[in-house]
């Protein structure tokens, strides 16, 4: 099954107050990466940034201040998805409600929100496929918690750096999704 694995790193936990600082997209078939890209976003002048969130994702304040305009990045991400015919693929993220809320706010702030859509999923212009949530899928397992790192450890997967990176987390999520689907099929 070909999927679009997605992860966001943000400047905080509230999509109404904070903004995306990094978006990771990985087109995967089973657990293999076909194409991937990380998009860094510059400052959203209407957003707040929480230092604790930036410590978790390791993105510096300087890179946010000097980064590209969020609207420009939105257009660039849409172009990348079009180049890879990925807008209507099944979308996999670990914390779908979180990622979807931030992408929705990003689309809205950039003027790309389709207010006629009755779906809760974000930005019909950016991605249109059905969403899969690996956190929810993993909740059927008996684990101490359902954080991505915990679920990854079950499948002997781990991030390579000390920070949460959007692209690396998207790829890990795609691999977890493949493992969970295989477990269900067995």
Coordinates of C-alpha atoms in Angstrom, one line a residue:
X1 CA 0.0 0.0 0.0
X2 CA 1.4 3.4 -1.0
X3 CA 0.9 6.1 1.7
X4 CA 1.9 9.7 2.4
X5 CA 3.4 9.7 5.9
X6 CA 3.2 13.1 7.5
X7 CA 4.5 14.9 10.6
X8 CA 4.5 18.4 11.9
X9 CA 6.9 20.1 14.3
X10 CA 5.3 23.1 15.9
X11 CA 6.1 26.2 18.0
X12 CA 3.7 25.0 20.7
X13 CA 0.7 22.8 21.4
X14 CA -2.2 25.1 20.5
X15 CA -3.0 25.4 16.7
X16 CA -4.9 28.7 17.4
X17 CA -1.9 30.3 19.0
X18 CA 1.2 28.5 17.6
X19 CA 2.5 27.7 14.1
X20 CA 4.1 24.8 12.2
X21 CA 7.9 25.2 12.1
X22 CA 8.6 22.1 10.1
X23 CA 6.6 19.7 7.9
X24 CA 7.8 16.2 7.0
X25 CA 6.3 14.3 4.1
X26 CA 7.3 10.8 3.0
X27 CA 5.8 8.8 0.3
X28 CA 6.2 5.2 1.3
X29 CA 5.3 1.7 0.0
X30 CA 5.0 -0.7 2.8
X31 CA 8.0 0.4 5.0
X32 CA 10.2 1.8 2.2
X33 CA 10.6 5.4 1.4
X34 CA 9.9 6.3 -2.3
X35 CA 10.3 10.1 -2.0
X36 CA 10.6 12.4 1.0
X37 CA 10.9 16.1 1.8
X38 CA 11.1 18.3 4.9
X39 CA 9.8 21.8 4.6
X40 CA 11.0 24.4 7.2
X41 CA 8.7 27.4 7.8
X42 CA 9.6 30.9 8.7
X43 CA 7.9 33.1 11.2
X44 CA 4.2 33.5 11.3
X45 CA 3.8 37.1 12.6
X46 CA 0.5 36.2 14.3
X47 CA 1.8 33.2 16.1
X48 CA 3.5 32.7 19.5
X49 CA 6.5 30.4 19.9
X50 CA 7.1 28.3 23.0
X51 CA 10.7 27.8 23.9
X52 CA 10.0 24.3 25.3
X53 CA 8.5 23.2 22.0
X54 CA 11.6 24.5 20.1
X55 CA 13.8 22.6 22.5
X56 CA 11.9 19.4 21.7
X57 CA 12.2 19.8 17.9
X58 CA 15.6 21.5 18.0
X59 CA 14.6 24.3 15.6
X60 CA 16.4 27.5 16.4
X61 CA 14.7 30.9 16.8
X62 CA 17.1 32.3 14.2
X63 CA 16.0 29.7 11.6
X64 CA 12.4 30.6 12.2
X65 CA 13.1 34.3 11.9
X66 CA 15.1 33.9 8.8
X67 CA 13.0 31.1 7.3
X68 CA 10.7 31.2 4.2
X69 CA 7.3 32.7 4.3
X70 CA 4.7 30.1 5.4
X71 CA 2.5 30.9 2.4
X72 CA 5.4 30.3 0.1
X73 CA 6.1 27.0 1.8
X74 CA 2.5 25.9 1.5
X75 CA 2.6 26.5 -2.3
X76 CA 6.0 24.6 -2.5
X77 CA 4.6 21.7 -0.5
X78 CA 1.5 21.5 -2.8
X79 CA 3.8 21.6 -5.8
X80 CA 5.9 18.7 -4.3
X81 CA 2.8 16.7 -3.7
X82 CA 1.6 17.3 -7.2
X83 CA 5.0 16.2 -8.7
X84 CA 4.6 12.9 -6.8
X85 CA 0.9 12.5 -7.5
X86 CA 0.4 12.3 -3.7
X87 CA -2.5 14.6 -2.8
X88 CA -5.1 11.8 -2.7
X89 CA -3.0 9.1 -1.1
X90 CA -3.9 7.7 2.2
X91 CA -2.3 9.9 4.8
X92 CA -0.6 8.5 7.9
X93 CA 0.4 10.4 11.0
X94 CA 1.0 9.5 14.5
X95 CA -1.1 12.1 16.2
X96 CA -3.6 12.9 13.4
X97 CA -5.8 15.3 15.4
X98 CA -2.8 17.4 16.3
X99 CA -1.3 17.4 12.8
X100 CA -4.6 18.0 11.1
X101 CA -5.4 20.9 13.3
X102 CA -2.1 22.6 12.6
X103 CA -2.3 22.0 8.9
X104 CA -5.9 23.4 8.9
X105 CA -4.8 26.6 10.7
X106 CA -1.8 26.9 8.3
X107 CA -4.1 26.6 5.3
X108 CA -6.6 29.1 6.8
X109 CA -3.9 31.7 7.5
X110 CA -2.5 31.3 4.0
X111 CA -5.9 31.8 2.5
X112 CA -6.3 28.2 1.2
X113 CA -9.0 26.9 3.5
X114 CA -12.1 25.5 1.7
X115 CA -14.8 26.7 4.1
X116 CA -17.4 24.8 2.1
X117 CA -15.8 21.5 3.1
X118 CA -17.7 19.7 5.8
X119 CA -14.7 17.5 6.6
X120 CA -12.6 18.1 9.8
X121 CA -9.5 17.1 7.9
X122 CA -7.3 19.9 6.8
X123 CA -6.7 21.8 3.7
X124 CA -8.5 19.9 0.9
X125 CA -6.3 21.8 -1.5
X126 CA -3.1 20.4 0.1
X127 CA -4.1 16.8 0.8
X128 CA -7.4 15.0 0.2
X129 CA -6.9 11.3 1.1
X130 CA -8.3 9.5 4.1
X131 CA -6.2 9.8 7.3
X132 CA -4.8 6.9 9.4
X133 CA -3.7 7.6 13.0
X134 CA -1.0 5.2 14.2
X135 CA -1.5 6.3 17.8
X136 CA -5.1 5.2 17.6
X137 CA -4.1 2.0 15.9
X138 CA -1.5 1.3 18.5
X139 CA -4.0 2.0 21.4
X140 CA -5.2 -1.6 20.9
X141 CA -1.8 -2.9 22.1
X142 CA -0.9 -3.1 25.8
X143 CA 1.8 -0.4 26.1
X144 CA 2.7 1.9 28.9
X145 CA 1.8 4.9 26.6
X146 CA 1.3 5.5 22.9
X147 CA 3.9 8.0 22.1
X148 CA 5.7 7.5 18.8
X149 CA 9.0 6.5 20.6
X150 CA 7.2 3.9 22.6
X151 CA 5.4 2.4 19.7
X152 CA 8.6 2.5 17.6
X153 CA 10.5 0.5 20.3
X154 CA 8.0 -2.3 20.0
X155 CA 9.2 -2.7 16.4
X156 CA 12.8 -2.0 17.1
X157 CA 12.7 1.4 15.5
X158 CA 14.2 4.6 16.9
X159 CA 15.0 8.1 15.9
X160 CA 18.6 8.8 15.2
X161 CA 18.9 12.3 16.8
X162 CA 18.0 13.7 20.1
X163 CA 15.4 16.0 18.7
X164 CA 12.0 15.4 17.1
X165 CA 12.4 16.0 13.3
X166 CA 9.3 16.2 11.2
X167 CA 10.8 14.1 8.3
X168 CA 12.3 11.4 10.5
X169 CA 9.1 11.2 12.6
X170 CA 7.0 10.9 9.4
X171 CA 9.2 8.0 8.2
X172 CA 9.1 6.3 11.5
X173 CA 5.3 6.7 11.5
X174 CA 5.1 5.2 8.1
X175 CA 7.2 2.2 9.2
X176 CA 5.0 1.8 12.3
X177 CA 1.9 1.9 10.1
X178 CA 3.3 -0.9 7.9
X179 CA 4.1 -3.0 11.0
X180 CA 0.7 -2.5 12.5
X181 CA -1.0 -3.3 9.2
X182 CA 1.1 -6.5 9.0
X183 CA 0.2 -7.4 12.6
X184 CA -3.5 -7.0 11.8
X185 CA -3.3 -9.0 8.6
X186 CA -1.5 -11.9 10.5

